[in-house]
Amino acid sequence: MSEFKAADFYQIDDLFTDEERMARDSVREWVSAEFMPVIEEHNRAGTFPADLIPGLGEMGVLGASLEGYDCAGMSPVAYGLILQELERGDSGLRSFVSVQGSLCMYPIHTYGTEEQRQKYLPKMAAGELIGCFGLTEADFGSDPGGMITRAVDDGDSYVLNGSKFWITNGCIADVAIVWAKLDGDIRGFLVDKGTPGFSTNTIKNKFSLRASVTSELVFEDCRIPKANLLPNVSGLKGPLGCLSQARYGIAFGTVGAAMAVYDEALRYAQNRIQFDRPIARFQLVQNKLVWMVNEITKGQMLAWRLGRLKETGRLHHSHVSLAKRNNCWMALECCRLARDILGANGITDEYQTMRHMCNLESVITYEGTHDIHALIVGREITGENAIE
Ligand SMILES: Cc1cc2nc3c(=O)[nH]c(=O)nc-3n(C[C@H](O)[C@H](O)[C@H](O)COP(=O)(O)OP(=O)(O)OC[C@H]3O[C@@H](n4cnc5c(N)ncnc54)[C@H](O)[C@@H]3O)c2cc1C
């Protein structure tokens, strides 16, 4: 596979600090050396390359934006850029890191007790413990507040009943962050693997995010100690706070997927000969490549600005929605154009475009669908709630 050349039409590199560029470049090299050689076989087999998890831990990308507890404490932009590089490899790889860091380590760090932080975070940062985040249920996706999973207070424990669906990392997780109603309020619970009454099932036959584990979590009279409640948050703002962190990462990550397919389509267009000339010489092909670099440049600027707003404490969740929505759509459109440029070759997995395209059908749906994010931004600018 030829070496990846990252699009930077507007010299956006200049906007990053040395630390941010270094973090990005080291992950870029790791993805090229360790991940690209194995992704095709894992995508075919529908498996996650779990043997690479310790390497992710060593690079400091797990919970990279968190402070203390052996976490790297990276700046928001450096964190975003490493997710961009991971998703340049595959959205499944970025999903693994987002779930571990933003959806599992973040709530333990932010809503947990000191004992919970000490117990879980250093091992999670090292990749020795894997987490999953259980919010969605089969009948409650965009409307998680309707969840039916319940916790009941019973002496020195809580008893959980219900199930969660579409849960990334579920079957490989050592600990699940489970959102359930306790006396009508949504609360977060830590459920360790092996707890009696807790089981998982793999969701098979996916066309999308094949190199990522997606699962069902089932709780049948699952008794957990009271010490496993995340005490410092209640209500939907608990899970939504985590999702805001993860959506921030997706806004950067999807730029990486778009950069990957643009790079592939550009090279292909320069080398593929039809009518005795490279197809890059045809105006219609150039128009597609220009659309891609145009939208990638806008997506890079959105992500960069998002990061600077976050680092100066001015980030609103609707800012994240706008960037998540735009960049998922932009990356998916880039895949469709790239696949067109690749012609018939584009439908095989000898090229990465179709894999990215299939992955992005999940990414545009999970963590708030494209339309739900439109409604979040719409609510912010009009003051009118059209979601419910
Ligand atoms: C591969 C994968 C991994 C996932 N990982 C996780 C995970 O780790 N943890 C987790 O908790 N969840 C996870 N999810 C679930 C994901 O977050 C949900 O799929 C998502 O929230 C959408 O819910 P839904 O699929 O039930 O769709 P629905 O909510 O049923 O939506 C279906 C359609 O209706 C539209 N719609 C719904 N409500 C409205 C409205 N008010 N106005 C206008 N249109 C509306 C939607 O935009 C969409 O087009 C994952 C999903 C996938 C595919």
XYZ file of C-alpha atoms and ligand atoms in Angstrom:
441
model
C 0.000 0.000 0.000
C 1.437 3.387 -0.970
C 2.247 5.850 1.758
C -0.664 8.007 2.919
C -0.414 11.680 1.961
C -2.672 13.864 4.095
C -4.643 16.618 2.372
C -3.767 20.076 3.666
C -4.861 22.460 0.927
C -5.032 25.503 3.222
C -1.832 24.826 5.183
C -3.923 24.200 8.280
C -0.840 22.571 9.776
C 0.275 26.107 10.630
C -2.654 26.415 13.038
C -1.461 23.536 15.207
C 1.164 23.669 17.939
C 4.291 21.498 17.821
C 2.785 19.266 20.519
C -0.403 18.814 18.482
C 1.497 17.963 15.303
C 3.747 15.523 17.167
C 0.792 13.691 18.719
C -0.859 13.451 15.312
C 2.240 12.319 13.473
C 3.126 9.583 15.925
C -0.374 8.086 15.646
C -0.263 8.507 11.860
C 2.927 6.449 11.718
C 1.515 3.814 14.062
C -1.622 3.445 11.941
C 0.475 3.048 8.768
C 2.884 0.555 10.331
C 0.667 -1.506 12.651
C -2.929 -1.115 11.604
C -3.081 -0.795 7.817
C -1.393 -4.159 7.207
C -4.087 -6.016 9.210
C -7.326 -4.090 8.691
C -8.336 -5.844 5.489
C -8.230 -9.317 7.047
C -10.071 -8.143 10.176
C -12.711 -6.399 8.103
C -13.260 -9.582 6.101
C -13.423 -11.744 9.215
C -15.555 -9.258 11.155
C -13.086 -9.103 14.043
C -11.458 -6.315 16.029
C -7.621 -6.440 16.167
C -7.519 -6.790 19.946
C -3.801 -7.617 19.921
C -3.169 -3.940 19.087
C -4.830 -2.667 22.288
C -1.594 -2.636 24.374
C 0.046 -0.549 21.630
C -2.786 1.974 21.856
C -2.204 2.119 25.606
C 1.529 2.653 25.165
C 0.898 5.558 22.784
C -1.284 7.185 25.435
C -4.371 7.454 23.226
C -6.782 5.774 25.684
C -8.449 8.509 27.739
C -5.832 10.830 26.234
C -7.693 14.040 27.071
C -8.085 13.204 30.775
C -5.759 14.430 33.538
C -4.157 12.172 36.165
C -4.586 8.419 36.738
C -1.872 7.652 34.129
C -3.831 9.473 31.389
C -1.919 11.585 28.883
C -3.709 14.907 29.581
C -3.524 15.983 25.931
C -4.969 19.268 24.708
C -8.381 19.092 22.969
C -6.889 19.658 19.506
C -4.117 17.080 20.003
C -6.774 14.621 21.156
C -8.943 15.402 18.128
C -6.036 14.944 15.753
C -5.174 11.517 17.099
C -8.770 10.464 16.493
C -8.497 11.855 12.965
C -5.498 9.608 12.390
C -7.156 6.538 13.916
C -10.232 6.966 11.734
C -7.981 7.420 8.716
C -7.272 3.749 9.433
C -10.832 2.646 10.163
C -13.896 4.026 11.960
C -13.905 0.836 14.051
C -10.497 1.669 15.473
C -11.572 5.223 16.296
C -14.837 3.879 17.784
C -12.872 1.594 20.099
C -10.777 4.511 21.357
C -13.760 6.893 21.628
C -15.804 4.405 23.624
C -12.909 3.617 25.941
C -11.921 7.254 26.529
C -14.986 9.453 26.066
C -17.794 7.092 26.974
C -16.213 5.005 29.751
C -13.162 6.691 31.255
C -14.708 10.175 31.069
C -17.814 9.298 33.165
C -15.688 7.456 35.737
C -13.359 10.477 35.877
C -16.162 13.059 35.976
C -19.066 11.368 37.771
C -17.265 8.654 39.756
C -15.798 8.357 43.254
C -12.066 8.526 43.981
C -12.091 4.763 44.636
C -13.709 4.102 41.253
C -11.134 6.335 39.515
C -8.224 4.583 41.198
C -9.634 1.153 40.491
C -10.428 1.572 36.803
C -8.671 4.502 35.133
C -4.962 3.538 35.196
C -5.753 0.059 33.865
C -8.089 1.470 31.239
C -5.423 3.972 30.124
C -3.001 1.071 29.678
C -5.557 -0.967 27.741
C -5.559 -3.671 30.441
C -9.264 -3.105 31.131
C -11.770 -2.501 28.345
C -15.009 -0.565 28.791
C -18.343 -0.309 27.015
C -21.177 2.215 27.278
C -24.741 0.952 27.457
C -27.345 3.611 26.775
C -29.284 2.528 23.656
C -31.987 -0.123 23.889
C -33.610 -1.975 21.013
C -36.724 0.231 21.318
C -35.041 3.444 22.478
C -32.335 4.942 20.252
C -32.799 8.646 19.514
C -35.081 8.801 22.551
C -32.925 7.248 25.301
C -34.987 8.891 28.049
C -37.653 6.255 27.379
C -35.322 3.415 28.439
C -36.870 0.512 30.292
C -33.760 -0.886 32.012
C -34.323 -0.488 35.750
C -32.238 -0.571 38.930
C -33.897 -1.328 42.249
C -32.385 -0.485 45.624
C -32.107 -3.683 47.663
C -30.160 -3.388 50.929
C -26.451 -3.078 50.193
C -26.876 -3.598 46.435
C -28.796 -2.565 43.355
C -30.571 -5.107 41.186
C -30.538 -4.424 37.433
C -33.044 -5.756 34.915
C -33.277 -4.930 31.212
C -31.100 -4.942 28.120
C -28.984 -2.654 25.949
C -28.506 -2.999 22.200
C -25.910 -1.870 19.652
C -23.192 -1.607 22.288
C -19.655 -1.141 20.943
C -17.050 -3.341 22.694
C -19.830 -5.064 24.704
C -18.566 -8.649 24.399
C -14.917 -7.750 24.964
C -15.493 -5.311 27.823
C -14.303 -5.894 31.373
C -16.639 -3.202 32.676
C -19.900 -1.793 31.326
C -21.156 1.704 32.102
C -24.890 1.042 32.191
C -27.519 3.772 32.258
C -30.692 2.650 34.004
C -33.628 4.209 35.840
C -33.478 4.194 39.622
C -36.692 5.527 41.179
C -37.485 7.143 37.806
C -34.107 8.931 37.486
C -31.426 7.918 34.947
C -28.272 6.867 36.809
C -24.940 5.369 35.747
C -23.766 1.986 37.111
C -20.484 0.127 36.736
C -21.118 -3.534 35.953
C -18.053 -5.770 35.947
C -17.736 -8.670 33.531
C -18.665 -11.935 35.195
C -21.239 -10.414 37.546
C -24.006 -13.041 37.899
C -27.047 -12.034 35.843
C -24.990 -10.041 33.301
C -24.490 -11.597 29.858
C -23.631 -10.380 26.354
C -24.449 -11.465 22.807
C -22.588 -10.483 19.643
C -24.548 -8.664 16.925
C -23.413 -10.443 13.781
C -23.679 -9.984 10.004
C -22.985 -6.245 9.925
C -22.027 -4.588 6.642
C -20.662 -1.631 8.596
C -17.972 -1.325 11.298
C -17.055 -4.938 10.696
C -13.736 -4.495 12.493
C -15.539 -3.397 15.645
C -17.405 -5.479 18.220
C -21.111 -4.618 18.547
C -23.174 -6.357 21.208
C -26.291 -6.764 23.255
C -26.004 -6.496 27.045
C -28.570 -8.427 29.110
C -29.289 -7.918 32.824
C -31.411 -10.491 34.645
C -31.641 -9.835 38.379
C -28.052 -8.637 38.150
C -26.952 -7.623 41.645
C -24.206 -5.031 41.894
C -22.670 -3.425 44.990
C -23.858 0.060 45.952
C -20.270 1.256 45.497
C -20.743 0.753 41.718
C -23.146 3.677 41.308
C -21.638 6.779 39.654
C -22.745 9.177 42.396
C -22.100 12.583 40.883
C -24.719 12.806 38.147
C -28.363 11.966 37.569
C -30.701 12.399 34.626
C -30.042 12.365 30.896
C -27.290 14.946 31.286
C -25.051 12.099 32.537
C -24.961 10.099 29.289
C -25.360 13.217 27.137
C -22.255 14.735 28.746
C -20.279 11.647 27.683
C -21.785 11.707 24.193
C -20.746 15.323 23.751
C -17.130 14.268 24.379
C -17.400 11.378 21.936
C -19.149 13.433 19.240
C -16.319 15.938 19.484
C -13.945 13.097 18.588
C -16.154 12.010 15.684
C -16.006 15.527 14.219
C -12.230 15.097 13.934
C -12.254 11.382 13.178
C -14.484 11.593 10.122
C -12.092 14.134 8.589
C -9.497 11.348 8.744
C -11.751 8.907 6.878
C -12.401 11.565 4.223
C -8.660 12.264 3.898
C -8.017 8.532 3.394
C -10.473 8.135 0.532
C -9.480 11.442 -1.088
C -5.843 10.323 -1.064
C -6.812 7.002 -2.599
C -9.016 8.579 -5.306
C -6.426 11.222 -6.220
C -3.654 8.655 -6.699
C -5.965 6.411 -8.660
C -7.071 9.264 -10.942
C -3.441 10.183 -11.648
C -2.547 6.599 -12.577
C -5.651 5.171 -14.235
C -5.452 5.539 -18.025
C -8.575 5.775 -20.166
C -8.740 7.268 -23.661
C -4.901 7.337 -23.589
C -4.667 9.774 -20.710
C -4.918 9.700 -16.925
C -8.536 10.127 -15.846
C -7.307 13.032 -13.632
C -7.131 15.028 -16.878
C -10.902 14.855 -17.379
C -12.789 17.889 -16.102
C -15.581 15.847 -14.517
C -13.082 13.796 -12.512
C -11.296 16.961 -11.397
C -14.628 18.420 -10.326
C -15.183 15.451 -7.996
C -11.683 15.727 -6.528
C -12.129 19.477 -6.062
C -15.437 18.901 -4.260
C -13.656 16.516 -1.943
C -10.710 18.738 -1.106
C -13.042 21.717 -0.750
C -15.269 19.956 1.795
C -12.338 18.317 3.592
C -10.758 21.756 4.022
C -14.005 23.122 5.488
C -14.275 20.062 7.742
C -10.693 20.548 8.948
C -11.441 24.170 9.780
C -14.621 23.246 11.654
C -12.775 20.623 13.700
C -9.869 22.955 14.458
C -12.231 25.721 15.592
C -14.208 23.267 17.696
C -10.978 22.321 19.449
C -10.016 25.915 20.156
C -13.497 26.634 21.554
C -13.149 23.588 23.814
C -9.737 24.564 25.045
C -10.961 28.055 25.974
C -14.080 26.740 27.725
C -16.512 28.206 25.180
C -17.713 24.996 23.578
C -21.483 24.455 23.546
C -22.924 21.040 22.770
C -24.713 22.498 19.732
C -21.293 23.481 18.309
C -20.347 19.803 18.573
C -23.606 18.758 16.904
C -22.974 21.036 13.938
C -19.474 19.669 13.380
C -20.406 16.007 13.973
C -23.290 16.358 11.529
C -21.338 18.164 8.840
C -18.199 16.063 8.978
C -19.980 12.687 8.949
C -22.007 13.791 5.918
C -18.937 15.295 4.242
C -16.897 12.111 4.730
C -19.699 9.904 3.443
C -20.095 12.067 0.325
C -16.321 11.930 -0.221
C -16.521 8.119 -0.090
C -19.290 8.058 -2.676
C -17.319 10.309 -5.041
C -14.086 8.390 -4.436
C -15.822 5.093 -5.162
C -17.113 6.571 -8.403
C -13.590 7.631 -9.435
C -12.280 4.146 -8.631
C -14.806 2.618 -11.029
C -15.317 -1.125 -10.682
C -12.128 -1.474 -8.638
C -13.822 0.646 -5.975
C -16.220 -2.125 -5.014
C -13.431 -4.468 -3.913
C -11.580 -4.402 -0.604
C -8.282 -4.063 -2.426
C -9.175 -0.385 -1.998
C -10.304 1.098 1.301
C -13.009 3.447 0.034
C -15.945 1.045 0.217
C -14.936 -0.048 3.738
C -14.888 3.579 4.884
C -18.201 4.230 3.141
C -19.907 1.303 4.874
C -18.420 2.312 8.222
C -19.628 5.875 7.906
C -23.235 4.685 7.533
C -22.944 3.751 11.226
C -20.996 6.832 12.215
C -23.635 9.142 10.707
C -26.278 7.254 12.740
C -24.678 6.594 16.106
C -24.143 9.197 18.805
C -27.122 11.123 17.438
C -28.328 10.729 13.872
C -27.746 13.355 11.183
C -31.300 14.662 11.645
C -31.217 14.668 15.436
C -28.130 16.907 15.258
C -29.976 19.221 12.841
C -32.732 19.480 15.443
C -30.226 20.189 18.247
C -28.721 23.054 16.224
C -32.227 24.144 15.165
C -33.335 24.289 18.802
C -30.296 26.375 19.665
C -30.802 28.977 16.936
C -34.611 29.233 17.059
C -35.317 28.561 20.714
C -37.956 26.041 19.567
C -37.654 22.339 20.433
C -38.610 20.169 17.427
C -37.109 16.951 18.822
C -40.079 15.858 20.908
C -22.348 0.151 14.946
C -23.079 0.866 16.036
C -22.481 1.033 17.279
C -23.182 1.635 18.322
N -22.589 1.755 19.557
C -23.325 2.192 20.618
C -22.783 2.173 21.943
O -21.626 1.822 22.147
N -23.580 2.527 22.978
C -24.881 2.928 22.798
O -25.553 3.223 23.793
N -25.424 2.987 21.551
C -24.678 2.615 20.457
N -25.214 2.632 19.187
C -26.621 3.017 19.017
C -26.807 4.376 18.344
O -26.439 5.423 19.185
C -28.270 4.466 17.856
O -28.358 3.596 16.742
C -28.671 5.880 17.484
O -28.847 6.669 18.636
C -29.978 5.910 16.683
O -30.960 5.151 17.291
P -31.784 4.063 16.451
O -30.818 3.244 15.676
O -32.684 3.363 17.398
O -32.614 4.891 15.410
P -34.045 5.666 15.667
O -33.950 6.525 16.876
O -35.116 4.623 15.610
O -34.087 6.563 14.384
C -34.518 6.072 13.103
C -34.744 7.262 12.179
O -35.742 8.136 12.754
C -35.214 9.443 12.850
N -35.767 10.107 14.045
C -35.849 9.637 15.313
N -36.364 10.555 16.128
C -36.601 11.669 15.375
C -37.113 12.979 15.635
N -37.455 13.385 16.864
N -37.229 13.840 14.593
C -36.834 13.483 13.352
N -36.335 12.266 13.024
C -36.225 11.374 14.036
C -33.718 9.291 12.945
O -33.028 10.476 12.551
C -33.476 8.122 11.989
O -33.432 8.603 10.684
C -24.506 2.096 18.103
C -25.085 1.975 16.839
C -24.388 1.371 15.805
C -25.032 1.239 14.452
